[in-house]
XYZ file of C-alpha atoms in Angstrom:
408
model
C -49.740 -28.490 0.331
C -46.418 -26.779 1.011
C -45.712 -25.660 4.544
C -46.138 -21.925 5.087
C -43.540 -19.715 6.717
C -45.201 -18.067 9.668
C -44.687 -14.856 11.584
C -42.119 -15.587 14.320
C -43.593 -12.774 16.410
C -46.812 -14.769 16.804
C -47.034 -16.434 20.226
C -48.862 -19.565 19.132
C -48.537 -19.685 15.356
C -52.124 -18.461 15.134
C -53.597 -15.156 14.084
C -55.367 -12.755 16.417
C -58.646 -14.659 16.049
C -57.026 -18.068 16.479
C -56.755 -18.633 12.702
C -53.721 -19.274 10.502
C -50.658 -17.119 11.156
C -49.666 -14.426 8.671
C -47.034 -15.304 6.093
C -43.734 -13.547 6.768
C -44.043 -11.571 3.550
C -47.161 -9.841 4.847
C -44.953 -7.593 6.982
C -41.329 -8.223 5.877
C -40.269 -6.760 2.497
C -37.286 -9.138 2.263
C -39.589 -12.163 2.324
C -41.991 -10.410 -0.031
C -39.201 -9.965 -2.566
C -38.177 -13.627 -2.280
C -41.679 -15.080 -2.661
C -41.509 -17.512 -5.587
C -37.743 -17.035 -6.008
C -35.746 -14.235 -7.620
C -35.240 -15.633 -11.126
C -36.819 -17.633 -13.946
C -35.893 -19.206 -17.297
C -36.900 -17.174 -20.345
C -36.929 -18.309 -23.968
C -34.904 -16.271 -26.476
C -36.790 -17.531 -29.543
C -40.543 -17.602 -30.216
C -42.666 -20.749 -30.435
C -45.849 -19.308 -31.916
C -46.935 -21.936 -34.398
C -46.131 -25.314 -35.961
C -43.304 -23.901 -38.043
C -41.594 -22.362 -35.020
C -42.048 -25.630 -33.127
C -40.453 -27.634 -35.929
C -37.422 -25.318 -35.915
C -36.952 -25.023 -32.153
C -37.677 -28.662 -31.440
C -38.241 -31.747 -33.525
C -37.551 -32.351 -36.366
C -35.298 -29.332 -36.935
C -33.314 -29.602 -33.720
C -31.978 -33.015 -34.795
C -29.864 -31.352 -37.485
C -28.154 -29.194 -34.881
C -27.594 -32.208 -32.613
C -26.010 -34.141 -35.483
C -23.725 -31.243 -36.377
C -22.537 -30.934 -32.752
C -21.962 -34.691 -32.537
C -19.706 -34.424 -35.589
C -18.007 -31.181 -34.489
C -18.286 -30.860 -30.687
C -16.972 -27.296 -30.631
C -20.170 -26.158 -32.382
C -21.980 -26.526 -29.042
C -20.602 -23.083 -28.193
C -22.258 -21.508 -31.243
C -25.599 -23.273 -31.287
C -26.501 -23.601 -27.594
C -26.265 -21.325 -24.576
C -23.250 -23.213 -23.200
C -20.694 -20.511 -23.996
C -22.641 -17.823 -22.160
C -23.886 -19.563 -19.020
C -22.232 -20.203 -15.648
C -23.051 -22.788 -12.991
C -23.108 -21.256 -9.508
C -22.247 -24.256 -7.354
C -22.357 -24.604 -3.575
C -22.684 -27.263 -0.907
C -24.071 -24.795 1.631
C -21.216 -25.179 4.106
C -20.009 -21.556 4.350
C -22.946 -19.334 3.414
C -22.326 -15.643 4.061
C -21.711 -15.310 7.801
C -24.248 -18.043 8.539
C -21.903 -20.993 8.234
C -22.992 -24.530 7.380
C -26.736 -24.119 6.793
C -27.142 -26.741 4.055
C -27.964 -26.664 0.351
C -31.645 -25.713 0.552
C -31.002 -22.734 2.827
C -28.196 -21.605 0.509
C -30.492 -21.250 -2.502
C -31.597 -17.648 -1.831
C -27.935 -16.621 -1.896
C -27.199 -18.635 -5.042
C -30.228 -17.106 -6.784
C -28.959 -13.692 -5.698
C -25.553 -14.474 -7.153
C -27.143 -15.548 -10.412
C -29.122 -12.341 -10.830
C -25.981 -10.294 -10.080
C -24.199 -12.134 -12.890
C -26.997 -11.052 -15.230
C -27.483 -7.536 -13.889
C -23.835 -6.517 -13.799
C -22.167 -8.725 -16.424
C -24.898 -9.798 -18.827
C -24.014 -13.402 -18.000
C -26.664 -16.089 -17.512
C -26.138 -18.201 -14.403
C -27.863 -21.215 -12.873
C -27.849 -21.907 -9.092
C -26.852 -25.476 -8.248
C -26.974 -26.493 -4.574
C -25.456 -29.924 -3.988
C -26.590 -32.415 -1.338
C -23.033 -33.624 -0.716
C -19.973 -32.221 1.005
C -17.196 -34.708 0.229
C -14.457 -33.384 -2.033
C -14.612 -36.409 -4.350
C -18.419 -36.240 -4.570
C -18.467 -32.534 -5.374
C -15.715 -32.791 -7.978
C -17.317 -35.758 -9.725
C -20.748 -34.116 -9.682
C -19.508 -30.859 -11.191
C -17.458 -32.690 -13.826
C -20.601 -34.545 -14.898
C -22.600 -31.301 -15.058
C -19.900 -29.365 -16.926
C -21.003 -30.134 -20.528
C -23.976 -27.814 -19.986
C -21.927 -24.786 -18.921
C -19.259 -22.384 -20.134
C -17.895 -21.757 -16.639
C -18.206 -22.774 -12.985
C -18.432 -20.306 -10.108
C -17.813 -22.079 -6.800
C -19.576 -20.337 -3.952
C -19.775 -20.595 -0.173
C -17.817 -23.856 0.160
C -15.872 -24.024 3.390
C -12.087 -24.036 3.649
C -9.861 -25.955 3.344
C -11.981 -28.179 1.057
C -12.637 -25.282 -1.311
C -8.959 -25.121 -2.297
C -8.744 -28.763 -3.322
C -12.139 -28.718 -5.042
C -11.148 -25.746 -7.178
C -7.717 -27.167 -7.994
C -9.071 -30.554 -9.030
C -11.838 -29.061 -11.145
C -9.356 -26.778 -12.882
C -7.241 -29.825 -13.705
C -10.155 -31.814 -15.120
C -12.187 -29.188 -16.952
C -11.349 -26.998 -19.932
C -13.676 -24.173 -18.867
C -13.091 -21.421 -16.279
C -13.489 -22.550 -12.668
C -13.460 -19.679 -10.180
C -14.051 -19.709 -6.426
C -15.407 -16.212 -5.907
C -15.013 -16.194 -2.129
C -11.289 -16.437 -2.782
C -10.515 -14.626 -5.986
C -13.318 -12.075 -6.270
C -12.420 -10.712 -2.857
C -8.728 -10.677 -3.762
C -9.283 -8.797 -7.036
C -11.324 -6.020 -5.414
C -8.905 -5.774 -2.467
C -5.934 -5.372 -4.808
C -7.764 -2.709 -6.831
C -8.577 -0.692 -3.698
C -5.043 -1.114 -2.370
C -3.526 0.109 -5.643
C -5.614 3.260 -5.473
C -4.921 3.821 -1.774
C -1.201 3.579 -2.521
C -1.554 5.986 -5.447
C -3.415 8.435 -3.231
C -0.577 8.356 -0.694
C 2.158 8.642 -3.331
C 3.534 5.181 -2.644
C 4.069 2.050 -4.716
C 2.553 -1.184 -3.471
C 6.057 -2.633 -3.341
C 6.725 -0.292 -0.423
C 3.851 -1.614 1.670
C 3.796 -4.199 4.450
C 0.400 -5.855 4.773
C -1.090 -7.875 7.628
C -4.090 -10.080 6.854
C -6.388 -11.351 9.586
C -7.796 -14.700 8.477
C -6.162 -17.652 6.755
C -9.307 -19.052 5.182
C -10.364 -18.931 1.550
C -10.306 -15.141 1.165
C -7.189 -14.560 3.266
C -5.088 -17.088 1.373
C -6.239 -15.798 -2.020
C -5.616 -12.162 -1.090
C -2.128 -13.004 0.136
C -1.333 -14.888 -3.051
C -2.607 -12.104 -5.303
C -0.817 -9.348 -3.403
C 2.472 -11.228 -3.630
C 1.878 -11.864 -7.336
C 1.201 -8.147 -7.826
C 4.495 -7.172 -6.155
C 3.506 -6.191 -2.611
C 6.458 -5.449 -0.321
C 5.588 -8.104 2.253
C 2.475 -9.749 3.620
C 1.929 -11.631 6.846
C -1.204 -13.672 7.508
C -2.549 -14.426 10.971
C -4.985 -17.150 11.992
C -6.495 -17.803 15.418
C -3.135 -19.012 16.739
C -1.052 -16.112 15.468
C 1.115 -15.288 12.478
C 1.438 -18.082 9.916
C 5.159 -18.767 9.820
C 7.341 -21.616 8.606
C 8.477 -22.509 12.127
C 4.975 -23.425 13.308
C 4.289 -27.139 13.656
C 0.480 -26.951 13.629
C -0.038 -25.798 10.033
C -2.276 -27.482 7.488
C -0.937 -28.167 4.004
C -2.573 -24.975 2.749
C -1.034 -22.890 5.519
C 2.394 -24.475 5.024
C 2.253 -23.398 1.399
C 1.069 -19.958 2.508
C 4.061 -19.678 4.843
C 6.385 -20.496 1.950
C 5.613 -17.308 0.016
C 4.606 -14.826 2.753
C 6.140 -13.276 5.863
C 9.561 -12.387 4.493
C 10.139 -10.450 7.709
C 9.794 -13.737 9.648
C 7.312 -12.264 12.095
C 5.971 -14.400 14.932
C 3.460 -13.853 17.687
C -0.059 -12.504 17.533
C -1.947 -10.481 14.935
C -1.548 -7.437 17.188
C 2.220 -7.978 17.294
C 2.365 -8.068 13.494
C 0.333 -4.859 13.144
C 2.974 -2.757 14.905
C 4.422 -0.564 12.145
C 2.363 -2.228 9.387
C 1.141 -0.123 6.466
C -2.033 -2.098 5.701
C -4.532 -4.168 7.643
C -6.829 -6.488 5.690
C -9.529 -8.186 7.736
C -11.361 -11.241 6.424
C -11.736 -13.110 9.685
C -14.764 -11.798 11.538
C -12.657 -11.228 14.658
C -12.072 -7.976 16.511
C -8.910 -5.887 16.478
C -8.197 -3.589 19.400
C -7.869 0.160 18.972
C -4.410 -0.045 20.509
C -3.273 -2.395 17.742
C -4.622 -0.073 15.044
C -2.893 2.878 16.716
C 0.415 0.996 16.523
C 0.328 0.850 12.714
C 2.494 3.105 10.545
C 1.456 6.696 9.937
C -0.904 6.986 6.968
C -1.931 3.349 7.190
C -4.823 1.712 5.335
C -7.468 -0.311 7.188
C -9.597 -2.673 5.096
C -11.890 -4.263 7.710
C -14.173 -6.419 5.583
C -16.044 -8.716 7.975
C -19.840 -8.469 7.712
C -21.933 -7.253 9.371
C -19.390 -6.234 12.023
C -16.007 -5.050 10.682
C -12.924 -6.132 12.610
C -12.275 -2.431 13.243
C -15.233 -0.047 13.292
C -14.741 2.751 10.738
C -15.064 5.418 13.438
C -12.087 3.895 15.234
C -10.119 3.233 12.055
C -10.473 6.845 10.878
C -8.635 8.058 13.975
C -5.430 6.468 12.709
C -5.774 5.432 9.063
C -5.561 7.503 5.883
C -7.906 5.161 3.984
C -10.642 2.974 5.450
C -12.640 0.331 3.569
C -15.214 -2.215 4.706
C -17.457 -4.878 3.232
C -20.575 -2.854 4.038
C -22.633 -0.727 1.694
C -23.384 1.948 4.307
C -19.762 3.136 4.491
C -17.535 4.500 1.715
C -15.108 2.179 -0.095
C -17.121 -1.038 -0.057
C -15.002 -4.078 -0.999
C -17.743 -5.930 -2.863
C -17.154 -9.011 -5.013
C -19.847 -7.898 -7.449
C -17.279 -5.431 -8.774
C -15.232 -8.357 -10.039
C -16.915 -11.657 -10.821
C -19.466 -10.536 -13.462
C -16.817 -8.853 -15.593
C -14.250 -11.589 -15.035
C -16.623 -14.273 -16.277
C -17.955 -12.055 -19.082
C -14.402 -11.534 -20.345
C -13.469 -15.192 -20.012
C -16.631 -16.359 -21.782
C -16.260 -13.747 -24.513
C -12.996 -15.332 -25.663
C -13.966 -18.864 -24.579
C -11.031 -19.052 -22.200
C -10.041 -22.487 -20.969
C -9.287 -21.146 -17.494
C -8.882 -17.963 -15.455
C -5.224 -17.190 -14.832
C -3.501 -15.059 -12.219
C -2.708 -12.598 -15.000
C -6.397 -12.288 -15.869
C -7.247 -11.604 -12.233
C -4.548 -8.957 -11.895
C -5.734 -7.363 -15.146
C -9.240 -7.235 -13.657
C -7.911 -5.494 -10.540
C -5.961 -2.953 -12.577
C -8.985 -2.180 -14.766
C -11.198 -1.819 -11.714
C -8.738 0.567 -10.065
C -8.472 2.620 -13.255
C -12.231 3.318 -13.265
C -11.725 5.664 -10.297
C -9.316 7.781 -12.354
C -8.866 11.409 -11.355
C -11.738 11.256 -8.863
C -9.483 9.390 -6.429
C -10.026 10.419 -2.793
C -9.723 8.883 0.650
C -13.412 7.992 0.575
C -13.306 6.859 -3.072
C -10.577 4.321 -3.780
C -12.968 1.807 -5.329
C -15.977 2.466 -7.585
C -19.581 1.654 -6.824
C -21.052 -1.622 -8.131
C -23.617 0.582 -9.884
C -20.982 2.482 -11.855
C -21.795 1.406 -15.411
C -18.132 1.654 -16.428
C -17.047 -1.193 -14.162
C -18.208 -4.354 -15.930
C -17.151 -3.268 -19.455
C -13.709 -2.243 -18.197
C -13.137 -5.509 -16.342
C -14.557 -7.581 -19.222
C -12.240 -5.976 -21.791
C -9.168 -6.295 -19.563
C -9.812 -9.954 -18.772
C -10.446 -10.836 -22.423
C -7.228 -9.099 -23.485
C -5.232 -10.828 -20.742
C -6.657 -14.235 -21.744
C -5.485 -13.674 -25.316
C -2.061 -12.504 -24.127
C -1.659 -15.570 -21.901
C -2.721 -18.033 -24.582
C -5.843 -19.389 -22.890
C -8.358 -17.748 -25.273
C -9.927 -19.936 -27.954
C -11.331 -17.148 -30.096
């Protein structure tokens, strides 16, 4: 019999009469919702009688297998491959919980899968791996890939996540996308474009400071530079990432090669003096004095959860636009605005990969949804805005065709 989760408020693990403790879902709606998992597999064809069985399975299915063996590309037409994504994790960087292991990551991966379906119409399968080595993960995903049209890497710690994604992109001919990096970057760029438009500035006029040189920070920096930002400096725990530092990892050395044109040194707080934009993806805390030192009309995107690097009440004293990663404040930078539509667009045209151009197209489409309703408390749409996924899907599909990675 499976072990039962018990009420942690019980002193002895026993009920009031000395019996079995209550299950957590008897008083906690979160556990009640998760009981039995959040998803299931559903058939799309009926199996009502012998004739249906002979078509869906043997002997009829053998004809389809033979056709695919002779023309492998037919797998995309006669199976679910071209419309399903593997959501892959090793459980080493789950939300703000850190390295909690593959089993404990499954509720998040199931959640990700249902968001794919809810917001993008994309089927997704959670896959939690009991390995953390780069070689092991890459080889495992490569062996699983024939079953899927795309791979969404999730909650894999840096710096391994960079190499895992790069190596999988080199070996597979389907989209491989690390959402913690690129989903965050797409939504950040969209919000930044609209904040700049609201203030009458071009993004090329802006100097950005990013707190955090992990997966999200590196990806945001790369995308902002690609999109034409004026300058961006990234700070880690030891200060601004600059070419003259001798303690940089390979990833940070590369980061230093295309950021920090102003050659800033020192601390994050030093870099914020006169900066136009703060982007927080570190989970640290930024002092009010540092925020006050930013340029007039600055933007503060403090995205750490559950505690933003700068509390919105403080940020609003000095900034023209404030965004967070939380749903209880305006301007939520939420990855669900990006990844369902990005994968839906890529799968629609059977793209071989997701390019920088496709990601930038997604950001531009997302920003455009706001339209004439643009305001300081509305620079990014809600995940529940039904215009979002279709707009991102269409833009990504068009960009894939323009960049020559679409196969239909």
